[in-house]
Coordinates of C-alpha atoms and ligand atoms in Angstrom, one line a residue:
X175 CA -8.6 59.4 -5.1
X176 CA -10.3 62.3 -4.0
X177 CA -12.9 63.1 -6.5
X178 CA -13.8 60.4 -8.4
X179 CA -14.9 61.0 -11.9
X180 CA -18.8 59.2 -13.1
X181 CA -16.5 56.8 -15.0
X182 CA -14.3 55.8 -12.5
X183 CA -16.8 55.7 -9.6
X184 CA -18.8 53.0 -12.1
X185 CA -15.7 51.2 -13.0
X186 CA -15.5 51.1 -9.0
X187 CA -18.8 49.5 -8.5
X188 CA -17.3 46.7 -10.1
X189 CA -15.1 45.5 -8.1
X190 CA -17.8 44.8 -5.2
X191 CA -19.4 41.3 -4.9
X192 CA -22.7 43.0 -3.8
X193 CA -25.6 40.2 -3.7
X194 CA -28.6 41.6 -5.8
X195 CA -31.8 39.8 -6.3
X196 CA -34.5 40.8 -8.9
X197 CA -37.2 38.4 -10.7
X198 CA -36.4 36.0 -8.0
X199 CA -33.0 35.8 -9.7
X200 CA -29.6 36.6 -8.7
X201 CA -28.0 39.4 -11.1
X202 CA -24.4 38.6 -11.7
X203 CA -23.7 41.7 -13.8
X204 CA -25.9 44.6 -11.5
X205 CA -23.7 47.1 -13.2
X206 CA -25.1 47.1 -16.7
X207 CA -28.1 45.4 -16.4
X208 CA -30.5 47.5 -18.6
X209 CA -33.3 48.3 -15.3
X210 CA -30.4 49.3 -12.8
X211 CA -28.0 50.8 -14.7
X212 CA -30.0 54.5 -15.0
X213 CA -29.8 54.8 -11.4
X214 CA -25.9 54.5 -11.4
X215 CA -25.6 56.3 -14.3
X216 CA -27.8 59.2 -12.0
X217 CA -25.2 58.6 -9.3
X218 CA -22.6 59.1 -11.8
X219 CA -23.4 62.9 -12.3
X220 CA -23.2 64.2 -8.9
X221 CA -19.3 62.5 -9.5
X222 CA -18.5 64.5 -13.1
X223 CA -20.1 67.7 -12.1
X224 CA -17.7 68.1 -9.6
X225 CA -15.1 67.8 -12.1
X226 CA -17.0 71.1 -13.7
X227 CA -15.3 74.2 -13.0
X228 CA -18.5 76.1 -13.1
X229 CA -20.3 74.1 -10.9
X230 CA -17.7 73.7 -8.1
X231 CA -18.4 75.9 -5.8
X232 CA -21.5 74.0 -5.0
X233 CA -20.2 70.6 -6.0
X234 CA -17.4 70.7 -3.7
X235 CA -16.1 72.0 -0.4
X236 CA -13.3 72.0 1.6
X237 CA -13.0 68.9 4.3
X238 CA -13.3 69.9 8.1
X239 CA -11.2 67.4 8.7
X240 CA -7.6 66.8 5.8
X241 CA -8.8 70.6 4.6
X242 CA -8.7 68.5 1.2
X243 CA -11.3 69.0 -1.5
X244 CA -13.9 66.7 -1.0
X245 CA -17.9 65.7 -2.9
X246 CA -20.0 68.2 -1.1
X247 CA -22.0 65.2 -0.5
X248 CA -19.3 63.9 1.8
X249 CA -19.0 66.7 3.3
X250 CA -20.0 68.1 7.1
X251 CA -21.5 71.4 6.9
X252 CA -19.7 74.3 8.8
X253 CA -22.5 77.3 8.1
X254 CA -25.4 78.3 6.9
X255 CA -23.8 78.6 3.8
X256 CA -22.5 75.3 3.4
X257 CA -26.7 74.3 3.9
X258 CA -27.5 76.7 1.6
X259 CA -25.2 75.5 -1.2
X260 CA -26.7 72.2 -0.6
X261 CA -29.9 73.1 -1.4
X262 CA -28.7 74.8 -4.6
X263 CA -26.6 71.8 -5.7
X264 CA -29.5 69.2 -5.3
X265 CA -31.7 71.6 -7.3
X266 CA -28.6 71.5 -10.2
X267 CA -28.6 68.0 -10.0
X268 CA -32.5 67.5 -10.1
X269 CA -32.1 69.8 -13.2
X270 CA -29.6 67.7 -14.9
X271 CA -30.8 64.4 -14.1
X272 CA -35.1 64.5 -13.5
X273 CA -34.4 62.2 -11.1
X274 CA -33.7 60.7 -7.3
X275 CA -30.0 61.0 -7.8
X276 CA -29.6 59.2 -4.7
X277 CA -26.6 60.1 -2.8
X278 CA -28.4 62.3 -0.6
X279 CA -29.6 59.8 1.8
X280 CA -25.9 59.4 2.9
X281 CA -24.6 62.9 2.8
X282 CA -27.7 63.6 5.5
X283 CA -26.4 60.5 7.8
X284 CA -23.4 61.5 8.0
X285 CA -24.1 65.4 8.8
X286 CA -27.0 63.6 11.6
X287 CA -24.5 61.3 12.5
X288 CA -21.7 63.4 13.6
X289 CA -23.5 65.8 15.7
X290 CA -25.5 62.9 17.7
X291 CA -22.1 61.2 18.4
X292 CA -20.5 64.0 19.6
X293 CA -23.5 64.6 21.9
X294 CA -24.0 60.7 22.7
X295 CA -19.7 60.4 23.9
X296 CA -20.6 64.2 26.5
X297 CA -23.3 61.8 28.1
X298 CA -21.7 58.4 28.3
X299 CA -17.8 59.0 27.7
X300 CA -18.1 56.5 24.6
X301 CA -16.3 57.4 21.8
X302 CA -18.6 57.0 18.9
X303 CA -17.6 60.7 17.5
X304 CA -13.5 59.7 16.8
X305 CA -14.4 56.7 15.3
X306 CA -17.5 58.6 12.8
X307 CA -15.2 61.2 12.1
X308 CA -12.3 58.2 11.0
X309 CA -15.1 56.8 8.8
X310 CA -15.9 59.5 7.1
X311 CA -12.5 60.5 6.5
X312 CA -12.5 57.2 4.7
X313 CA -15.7 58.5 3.0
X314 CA -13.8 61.3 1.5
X315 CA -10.5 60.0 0.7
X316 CA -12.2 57.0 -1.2
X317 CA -15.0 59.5 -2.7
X318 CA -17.8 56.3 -1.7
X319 CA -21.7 56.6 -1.8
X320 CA -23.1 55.5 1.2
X321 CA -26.7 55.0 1.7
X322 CA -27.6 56.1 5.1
X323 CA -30.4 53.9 5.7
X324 CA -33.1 54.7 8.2
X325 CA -36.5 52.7 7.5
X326 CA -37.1 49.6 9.0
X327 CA -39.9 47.1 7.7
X328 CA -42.0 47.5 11.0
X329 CA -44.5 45.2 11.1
X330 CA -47.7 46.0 13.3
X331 CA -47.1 49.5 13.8
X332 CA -49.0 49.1 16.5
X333 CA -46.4 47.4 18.5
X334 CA -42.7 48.7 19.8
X335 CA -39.9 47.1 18.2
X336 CA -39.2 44.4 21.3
X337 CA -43.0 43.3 20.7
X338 CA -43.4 42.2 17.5
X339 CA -44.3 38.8 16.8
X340 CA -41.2 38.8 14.6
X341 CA -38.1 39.9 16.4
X342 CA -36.2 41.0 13.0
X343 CA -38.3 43.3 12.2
X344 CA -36.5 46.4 13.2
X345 CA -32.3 46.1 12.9
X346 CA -30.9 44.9 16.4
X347 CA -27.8 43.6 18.0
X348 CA -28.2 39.7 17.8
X349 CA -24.9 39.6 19.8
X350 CA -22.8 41.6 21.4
X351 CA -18.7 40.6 21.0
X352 CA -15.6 42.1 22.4
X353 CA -14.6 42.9 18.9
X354 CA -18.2 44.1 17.8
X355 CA -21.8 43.2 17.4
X356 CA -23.7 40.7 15.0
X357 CA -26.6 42.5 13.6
X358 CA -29.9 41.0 12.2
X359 CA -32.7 42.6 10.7
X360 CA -33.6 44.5 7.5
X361 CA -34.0 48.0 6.1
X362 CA -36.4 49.0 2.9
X363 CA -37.4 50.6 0.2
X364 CA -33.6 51.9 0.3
X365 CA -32.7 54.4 -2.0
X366 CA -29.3 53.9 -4.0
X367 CA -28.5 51.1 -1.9
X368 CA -27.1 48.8 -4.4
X369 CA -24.9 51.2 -5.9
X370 CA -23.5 52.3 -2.8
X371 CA -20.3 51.5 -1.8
X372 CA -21.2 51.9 1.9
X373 CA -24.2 51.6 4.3
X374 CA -24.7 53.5 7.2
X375 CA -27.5 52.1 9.2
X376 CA -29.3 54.1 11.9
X377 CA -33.0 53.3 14.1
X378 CA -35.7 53.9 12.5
X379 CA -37.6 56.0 15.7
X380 CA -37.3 56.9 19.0
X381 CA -37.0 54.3 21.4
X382 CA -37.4 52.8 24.7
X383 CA -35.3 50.9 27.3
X384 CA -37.0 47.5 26.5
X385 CA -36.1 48.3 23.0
X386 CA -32.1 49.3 23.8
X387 CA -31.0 46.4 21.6
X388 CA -32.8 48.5 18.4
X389 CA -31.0 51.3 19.0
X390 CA -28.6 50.8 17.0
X391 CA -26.1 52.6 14.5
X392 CA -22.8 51.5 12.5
X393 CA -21.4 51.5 9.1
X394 CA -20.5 48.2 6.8
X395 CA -19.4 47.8 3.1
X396 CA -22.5 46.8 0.6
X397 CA -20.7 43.3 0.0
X398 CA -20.4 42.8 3.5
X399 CA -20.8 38.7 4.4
X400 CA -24.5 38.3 5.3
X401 CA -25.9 41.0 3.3
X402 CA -27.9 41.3 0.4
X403 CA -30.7 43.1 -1.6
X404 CA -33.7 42.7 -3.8
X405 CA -34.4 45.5 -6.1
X406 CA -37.5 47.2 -5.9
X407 CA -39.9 47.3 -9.2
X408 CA -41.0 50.7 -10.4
X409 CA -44.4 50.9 -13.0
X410 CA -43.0 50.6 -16.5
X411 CA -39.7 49.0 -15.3
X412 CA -39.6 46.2 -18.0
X413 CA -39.7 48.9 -21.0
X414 CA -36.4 49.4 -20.3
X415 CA -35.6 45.6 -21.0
X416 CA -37.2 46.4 -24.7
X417 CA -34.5 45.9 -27.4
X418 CA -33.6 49.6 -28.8
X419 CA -35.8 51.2 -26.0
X420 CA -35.4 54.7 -26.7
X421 CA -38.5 57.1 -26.9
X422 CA -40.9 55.2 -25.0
X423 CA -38.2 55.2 -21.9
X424 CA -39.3 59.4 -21.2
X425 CA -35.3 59.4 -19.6
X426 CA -33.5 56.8 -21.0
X427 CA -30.2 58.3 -19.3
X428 CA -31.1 58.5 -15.1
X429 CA -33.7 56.7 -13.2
X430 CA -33.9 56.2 -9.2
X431 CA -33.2 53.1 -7.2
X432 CA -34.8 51.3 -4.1
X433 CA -34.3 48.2 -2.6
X434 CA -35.2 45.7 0.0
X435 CA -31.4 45.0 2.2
X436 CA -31.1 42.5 4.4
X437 CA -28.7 42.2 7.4
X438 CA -28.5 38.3 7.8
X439 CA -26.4 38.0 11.1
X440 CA -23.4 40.8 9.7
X441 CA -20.6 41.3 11.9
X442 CA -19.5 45.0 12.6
X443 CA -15.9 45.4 14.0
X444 CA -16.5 48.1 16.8
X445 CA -15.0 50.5 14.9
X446 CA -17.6 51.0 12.9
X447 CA -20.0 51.0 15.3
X448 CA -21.8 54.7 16.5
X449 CA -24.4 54.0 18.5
X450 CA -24.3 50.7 20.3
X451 CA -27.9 50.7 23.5
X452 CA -27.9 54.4 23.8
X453 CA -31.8 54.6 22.9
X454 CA -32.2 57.9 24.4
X455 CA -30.1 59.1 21.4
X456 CA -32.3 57.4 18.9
X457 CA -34.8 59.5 18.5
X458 CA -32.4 62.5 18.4
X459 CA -30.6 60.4 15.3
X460 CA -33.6 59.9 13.7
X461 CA -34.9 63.5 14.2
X462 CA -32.0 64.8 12.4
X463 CA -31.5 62.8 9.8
X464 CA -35.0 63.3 8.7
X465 CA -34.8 67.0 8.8
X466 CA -31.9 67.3 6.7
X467 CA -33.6 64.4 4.6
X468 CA -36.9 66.8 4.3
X469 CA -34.1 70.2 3.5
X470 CA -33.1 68.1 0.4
X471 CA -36.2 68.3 -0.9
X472 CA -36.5 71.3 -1.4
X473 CA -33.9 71.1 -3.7
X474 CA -33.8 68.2 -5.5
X475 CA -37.6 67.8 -6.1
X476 CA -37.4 71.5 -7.0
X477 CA -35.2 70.6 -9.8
X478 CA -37.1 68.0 -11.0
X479 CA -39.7 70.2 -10.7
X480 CA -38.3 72.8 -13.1
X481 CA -37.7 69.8 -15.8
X482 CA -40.9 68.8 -15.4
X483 CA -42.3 72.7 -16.1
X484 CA -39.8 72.9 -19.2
X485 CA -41.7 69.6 -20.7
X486 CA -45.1 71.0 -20.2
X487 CA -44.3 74.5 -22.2
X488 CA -42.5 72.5 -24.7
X489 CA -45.7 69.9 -25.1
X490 CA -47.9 73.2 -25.1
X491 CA -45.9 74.6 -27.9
X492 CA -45.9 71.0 -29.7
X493 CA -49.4 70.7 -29.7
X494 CA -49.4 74.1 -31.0
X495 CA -51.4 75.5 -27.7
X496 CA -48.7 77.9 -26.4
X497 CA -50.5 81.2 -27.0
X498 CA -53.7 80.1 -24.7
X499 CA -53.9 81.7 -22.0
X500 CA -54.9 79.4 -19.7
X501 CA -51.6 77.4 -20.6
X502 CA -49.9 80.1 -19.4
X503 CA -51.4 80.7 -16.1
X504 CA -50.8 77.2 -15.8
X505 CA -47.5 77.3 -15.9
X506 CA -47.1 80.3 -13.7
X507 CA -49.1 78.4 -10.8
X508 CA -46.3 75.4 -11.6
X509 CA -43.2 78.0 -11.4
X510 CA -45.2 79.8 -8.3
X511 CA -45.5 76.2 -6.6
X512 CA -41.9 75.2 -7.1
X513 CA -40.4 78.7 -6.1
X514 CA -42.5 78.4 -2.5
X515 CA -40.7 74.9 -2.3
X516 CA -37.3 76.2 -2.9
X517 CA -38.3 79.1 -0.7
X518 CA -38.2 76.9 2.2
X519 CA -35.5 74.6 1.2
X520 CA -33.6 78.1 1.3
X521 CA -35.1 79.4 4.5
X522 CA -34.8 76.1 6.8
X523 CA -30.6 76.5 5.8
X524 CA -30.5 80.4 6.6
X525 CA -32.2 79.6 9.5
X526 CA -29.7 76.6 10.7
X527 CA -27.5 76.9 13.7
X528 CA -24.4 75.4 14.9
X529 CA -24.9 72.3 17.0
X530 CA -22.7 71.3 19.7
X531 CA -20.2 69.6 17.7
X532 CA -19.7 72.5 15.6
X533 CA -21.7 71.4 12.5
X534 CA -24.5 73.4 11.4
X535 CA -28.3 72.1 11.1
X536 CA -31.0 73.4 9.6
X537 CA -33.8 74.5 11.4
X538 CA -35.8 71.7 12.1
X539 CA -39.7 73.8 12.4
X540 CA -39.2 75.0 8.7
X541 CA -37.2 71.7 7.1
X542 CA -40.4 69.9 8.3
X543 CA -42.7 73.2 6.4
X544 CA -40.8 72.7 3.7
X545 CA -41.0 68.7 3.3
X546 CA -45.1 69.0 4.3
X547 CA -45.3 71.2 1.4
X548 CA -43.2 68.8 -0.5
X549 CA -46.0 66.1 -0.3
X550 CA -48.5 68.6 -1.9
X551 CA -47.0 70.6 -4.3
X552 CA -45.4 68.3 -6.5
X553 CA -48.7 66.3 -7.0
X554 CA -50.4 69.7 -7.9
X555 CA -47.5 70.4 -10.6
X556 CA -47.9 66.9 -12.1
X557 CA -51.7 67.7 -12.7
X558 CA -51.2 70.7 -14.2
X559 CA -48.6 69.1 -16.6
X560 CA -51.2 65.9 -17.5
X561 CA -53.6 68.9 -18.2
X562 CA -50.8 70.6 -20.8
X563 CA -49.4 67.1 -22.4
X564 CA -53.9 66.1 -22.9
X565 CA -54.6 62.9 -23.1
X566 CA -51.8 61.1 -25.9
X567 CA -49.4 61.5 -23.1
X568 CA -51.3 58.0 -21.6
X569 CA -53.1 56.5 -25.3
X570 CA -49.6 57.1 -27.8
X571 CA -48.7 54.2 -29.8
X572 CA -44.9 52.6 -29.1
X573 CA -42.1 53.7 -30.8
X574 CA -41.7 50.5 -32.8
X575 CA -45.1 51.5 -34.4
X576 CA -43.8 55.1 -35.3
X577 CA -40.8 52.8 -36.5
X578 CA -42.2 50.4 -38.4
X579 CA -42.5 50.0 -42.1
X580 CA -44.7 47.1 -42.2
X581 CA -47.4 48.4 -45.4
X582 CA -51.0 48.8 -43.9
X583 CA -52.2 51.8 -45.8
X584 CA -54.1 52.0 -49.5
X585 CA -51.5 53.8 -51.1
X586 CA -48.6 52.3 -49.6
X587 CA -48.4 53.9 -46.4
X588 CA -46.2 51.7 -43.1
X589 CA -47.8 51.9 -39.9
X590 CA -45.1 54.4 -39.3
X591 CA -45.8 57.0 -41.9
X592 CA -49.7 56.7 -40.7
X593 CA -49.0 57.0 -37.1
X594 CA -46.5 59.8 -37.8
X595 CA -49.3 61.3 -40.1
X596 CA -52.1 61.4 -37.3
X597 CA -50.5 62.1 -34.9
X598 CA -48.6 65.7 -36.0
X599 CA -49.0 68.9 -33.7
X600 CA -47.3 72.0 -34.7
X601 CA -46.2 71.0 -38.0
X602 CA -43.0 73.4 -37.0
X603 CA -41.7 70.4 -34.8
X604 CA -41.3 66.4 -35.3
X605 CA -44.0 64.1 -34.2
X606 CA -41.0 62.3 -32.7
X607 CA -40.0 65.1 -30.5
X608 CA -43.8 65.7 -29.5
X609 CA -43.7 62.4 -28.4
X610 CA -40.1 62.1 -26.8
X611 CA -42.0 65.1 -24.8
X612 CA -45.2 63.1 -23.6
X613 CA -43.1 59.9 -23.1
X614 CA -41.0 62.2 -20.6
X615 CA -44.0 63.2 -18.5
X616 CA -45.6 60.0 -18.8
X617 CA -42.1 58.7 -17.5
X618 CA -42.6 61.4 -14.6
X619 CA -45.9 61.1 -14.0
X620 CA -47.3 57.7 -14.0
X621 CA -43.9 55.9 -15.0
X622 CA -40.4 54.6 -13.2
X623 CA -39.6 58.4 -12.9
X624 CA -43.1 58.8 -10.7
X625 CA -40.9 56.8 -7.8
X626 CA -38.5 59.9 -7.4
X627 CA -40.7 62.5 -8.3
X628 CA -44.3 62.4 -7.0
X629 CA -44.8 59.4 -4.5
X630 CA -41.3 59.7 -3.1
X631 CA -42.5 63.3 -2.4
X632 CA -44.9 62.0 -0.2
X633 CA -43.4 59.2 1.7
X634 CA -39.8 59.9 1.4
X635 CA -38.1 61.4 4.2
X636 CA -41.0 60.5 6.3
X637 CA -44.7 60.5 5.0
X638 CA -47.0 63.3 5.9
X639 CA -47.6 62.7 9.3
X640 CA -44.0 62.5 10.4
X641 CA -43.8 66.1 9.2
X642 CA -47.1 67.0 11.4
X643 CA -46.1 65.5 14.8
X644 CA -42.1 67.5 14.1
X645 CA -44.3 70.6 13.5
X646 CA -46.9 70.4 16.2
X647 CA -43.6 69.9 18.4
X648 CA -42.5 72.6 17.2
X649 CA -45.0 75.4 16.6
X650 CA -44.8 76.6 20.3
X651 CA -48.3 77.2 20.2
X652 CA -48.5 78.1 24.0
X653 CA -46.2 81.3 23.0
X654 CA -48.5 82.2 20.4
X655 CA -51.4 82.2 23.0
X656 CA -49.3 84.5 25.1
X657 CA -49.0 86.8 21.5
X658 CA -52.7 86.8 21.3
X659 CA -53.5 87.8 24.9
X660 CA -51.3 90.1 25.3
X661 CA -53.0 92.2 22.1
X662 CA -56.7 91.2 23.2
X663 CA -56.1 92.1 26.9
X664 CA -56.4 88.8 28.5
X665 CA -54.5 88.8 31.8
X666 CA -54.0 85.0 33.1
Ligands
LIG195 FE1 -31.6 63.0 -2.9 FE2 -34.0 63.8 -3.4 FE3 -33.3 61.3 -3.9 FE4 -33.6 62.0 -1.4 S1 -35.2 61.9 -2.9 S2 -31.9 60.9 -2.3 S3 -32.9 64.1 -1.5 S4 -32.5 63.2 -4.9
LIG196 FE1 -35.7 60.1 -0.7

């Protein structure tokens, strides 16, 4: 089974007894339920496009390990190119899907995974690295989704993780066994988590010696005994409960996914296990991961991005306001935005270098540029599209009223043929299309779509901040002092 078609990786889903929780409800069937089932269906296209012969090259790649074909997002990257061709397929799938299509978070554990274990065994003769690498051979024969999972709930952030009134609030060893350890704790707002097959846990920060029993990292099946999640609520969630919900859903098809998952005392066998006390690796784990976390996004917010510009031209052109050329500029300043994000998606992979396990990584200065410009840009694009769509994108009528045939008018008319009436554009197109339009950006802007596209850009992958302390570490701003005295004549 080594690529997995969309179909087959849903049917798949099925057979887990993952425990999901929304409403304060257990949800027996997860699978289809009408508010989950657009983040699987999401996950399902970065399965079928790798059954597309045109999109292969970047869908695909050739294992490391068997030297089978294997998901490029199970995949360990072996050059810059590999990196680059990341980038690029994230921005397809962005395209295709205007939303968080999830499986990232895993692909980016794995690649930080693999080149901290190999590092972590040099130090302390452990062998963490044989039994990651057996893992994720299991990753790509079986074609899973794994949510690397990296955010603890934290508490007083104030406080180190051994400090907190609570001890569960960072993941930690409860026990240690000869056969494993018995972890407790919890991770959140996890992204694709319950349509993951697999979880691969890592700290959340650097840490300390009094804090060696949170630094820990293994893998564990979603339906493993003691876990569980509760789903996450987006704005506008419950439309998508509406019977017939089409129009007013903006992307009926694909829709992100976080949740809240809980580790309720879960035994890990050791081989699963990958980082087990080392907490002078932690940070280096967490380092990595997040800078191949902050690379994605410059490709798959980018591709949202470029959905999100093709809605405002086409809500220009519906309201019949293409030809102003103000619209216009506008939507140059929202192609020149998304280009400079893509730009450094692109440069922090050229830029990578092999690490001492033979994987590449990207470098780590201009994945952090690129995510810090991710937290702006995307905010600036969405303006410029609310300024576009004007103001019906938020004051629209449902699509039952454009619908409905109940008689309110003089002459006959249903509140349909009067809504459809008043609210005409360019008579060239349907008022339903000019809506399905505004419902989209709506959906992107303000809706369940505004998760993946404009808050995610600022706090996933690390919120601003993260990015500034990675890039003050990394600036080397004593050699540019040297730079400057050397040209101004400063000696000492
Ligand atoms: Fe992938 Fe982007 Fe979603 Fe992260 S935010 S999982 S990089 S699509
Ligand atoms: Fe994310």
């Amino acid at each position: 089974m080594a690529l997995m078609t969309g179909a087959q990786y849903i049917e798949s889903l099925r057979k887990l007894n993952t425990r999901v929780y929304m409403f304060g409800e257990k949800v027996e069937n997860w699978v289809d339920h009408p508010m989950i089932r657009p983040s699987i269906n999401c996950v399902a296209v970065t399965y079928d496009l790798a059954h597309d012969p045109q999109y292969e090259d970047l869908m695909t790649a050739k294992s490391h390990l068997t030297g089978e074909k294997v998901n490029r997002f199970g995949h360990i990257h072996q050059s810059t190119e590999d990196l680059k061709k990341k980038v690029k397929m994230q921005r397809l799938l962005g395209q295709k899907t205007a939303s968080c299509f999830q499986r990232c978070v895993g692909m980016d554990a794995f690649n930080a995974e693999y080149s901290t274990t190999f590092e972590i065994d040099a130090k302390y003769g452990t062998n963490y690295h044989e039994r990651f690498k057996n893992f994720l051979k299991e990753v790509q024969e079986n074609d899973w989704t794994v949510d690397g999972a990296m955010t603890d709930p934290k508490g007083d952030r104030g406080l180190a993780p051994h400090a907190q009134a609570d001890p569960d609030l960072f993941v930690r060893i409860k026990e240690r066994r000869e056969d494993g350890i018995v972890v407790r704790g919890a991770k959140v707002h996890q992204t694709g988590s319950i349509n993951s097959h697999w979880h691969l846990i890592m700290p959340t920060q650097a840490m300390k010696a009094e804090d060696a029993d949170y630094a820990v990292s293994f893998a564990c099946p979603s339906d493993a005994e003691g876990l569980f999640m509760v789903y996450g609520r987006q704005s506008c969630d419950t439309r998508k409960l509406e019977e017939g919900a089409d129009v007013d859903l903006g992307n009926k098809q694909y829709g992100g996914q976080e949740a809240l998952v809980v580790f309720d005392d879960v035994f890990i066998p050791n081989e699963y296990v990958f980082m087990n006390g080392e907490y002078d690796f932690a940070g280096m784990l967490v380092e990595r991961f997040a800078g191949f976390h902050r690379q994605s996004y410059g490709g798959c917010k980018v591709g949202v991005g470029d959905v999100v510009i093709g809605a405002a031209a086409l809500a220009a052109e519906y309201n019949g306001a293409d030809k102003a050329s103000h619209i216009k500029d506008k939507l140059i300043e929202m192609t020149h935005l998304n280009e400079t994000l893509y730009c450094c998606g692109i440069a922090c992979s050229s830029e990578g270098s092999q690490t001492k396990s033979g994987s590449y990584i990207i470098d780590l200065l201009l994945a952090n540029v690129c995510k810090q410009n991710v937290t702006r840009f995307p905010y600036e694009i969405v303006r410029l599209a609310e300024d576009i769509a004007g103001g019906l994108m938020v004051t629209m009528p449902s699509e039952k009223d454009f619908k409905s045939d109940v008689v309110v008018g003089r002459n006959g008319e249903t509140i349909g043929d009067i809504c459809n009436k008043f609210y005409v554009g360019n008579g060239k197109y349907s008022t339903e299309d000019r809506m399905r339009v505004l419902r989209f950006l709506e959906n992107i802007c303000l809706g369940s779509s505004a998760v993946g596209y404009r808050t995610e850009s600022m706090h996933g992958a690390g919120s601003p901040q993260a990015q500034r302390i990675m890039i003050q570490r990394q600036g080397n701003i004593e050699g540019k002092k040297e730079l400057a005295k050397a040209i101004a004549g400063i000696s000492k």
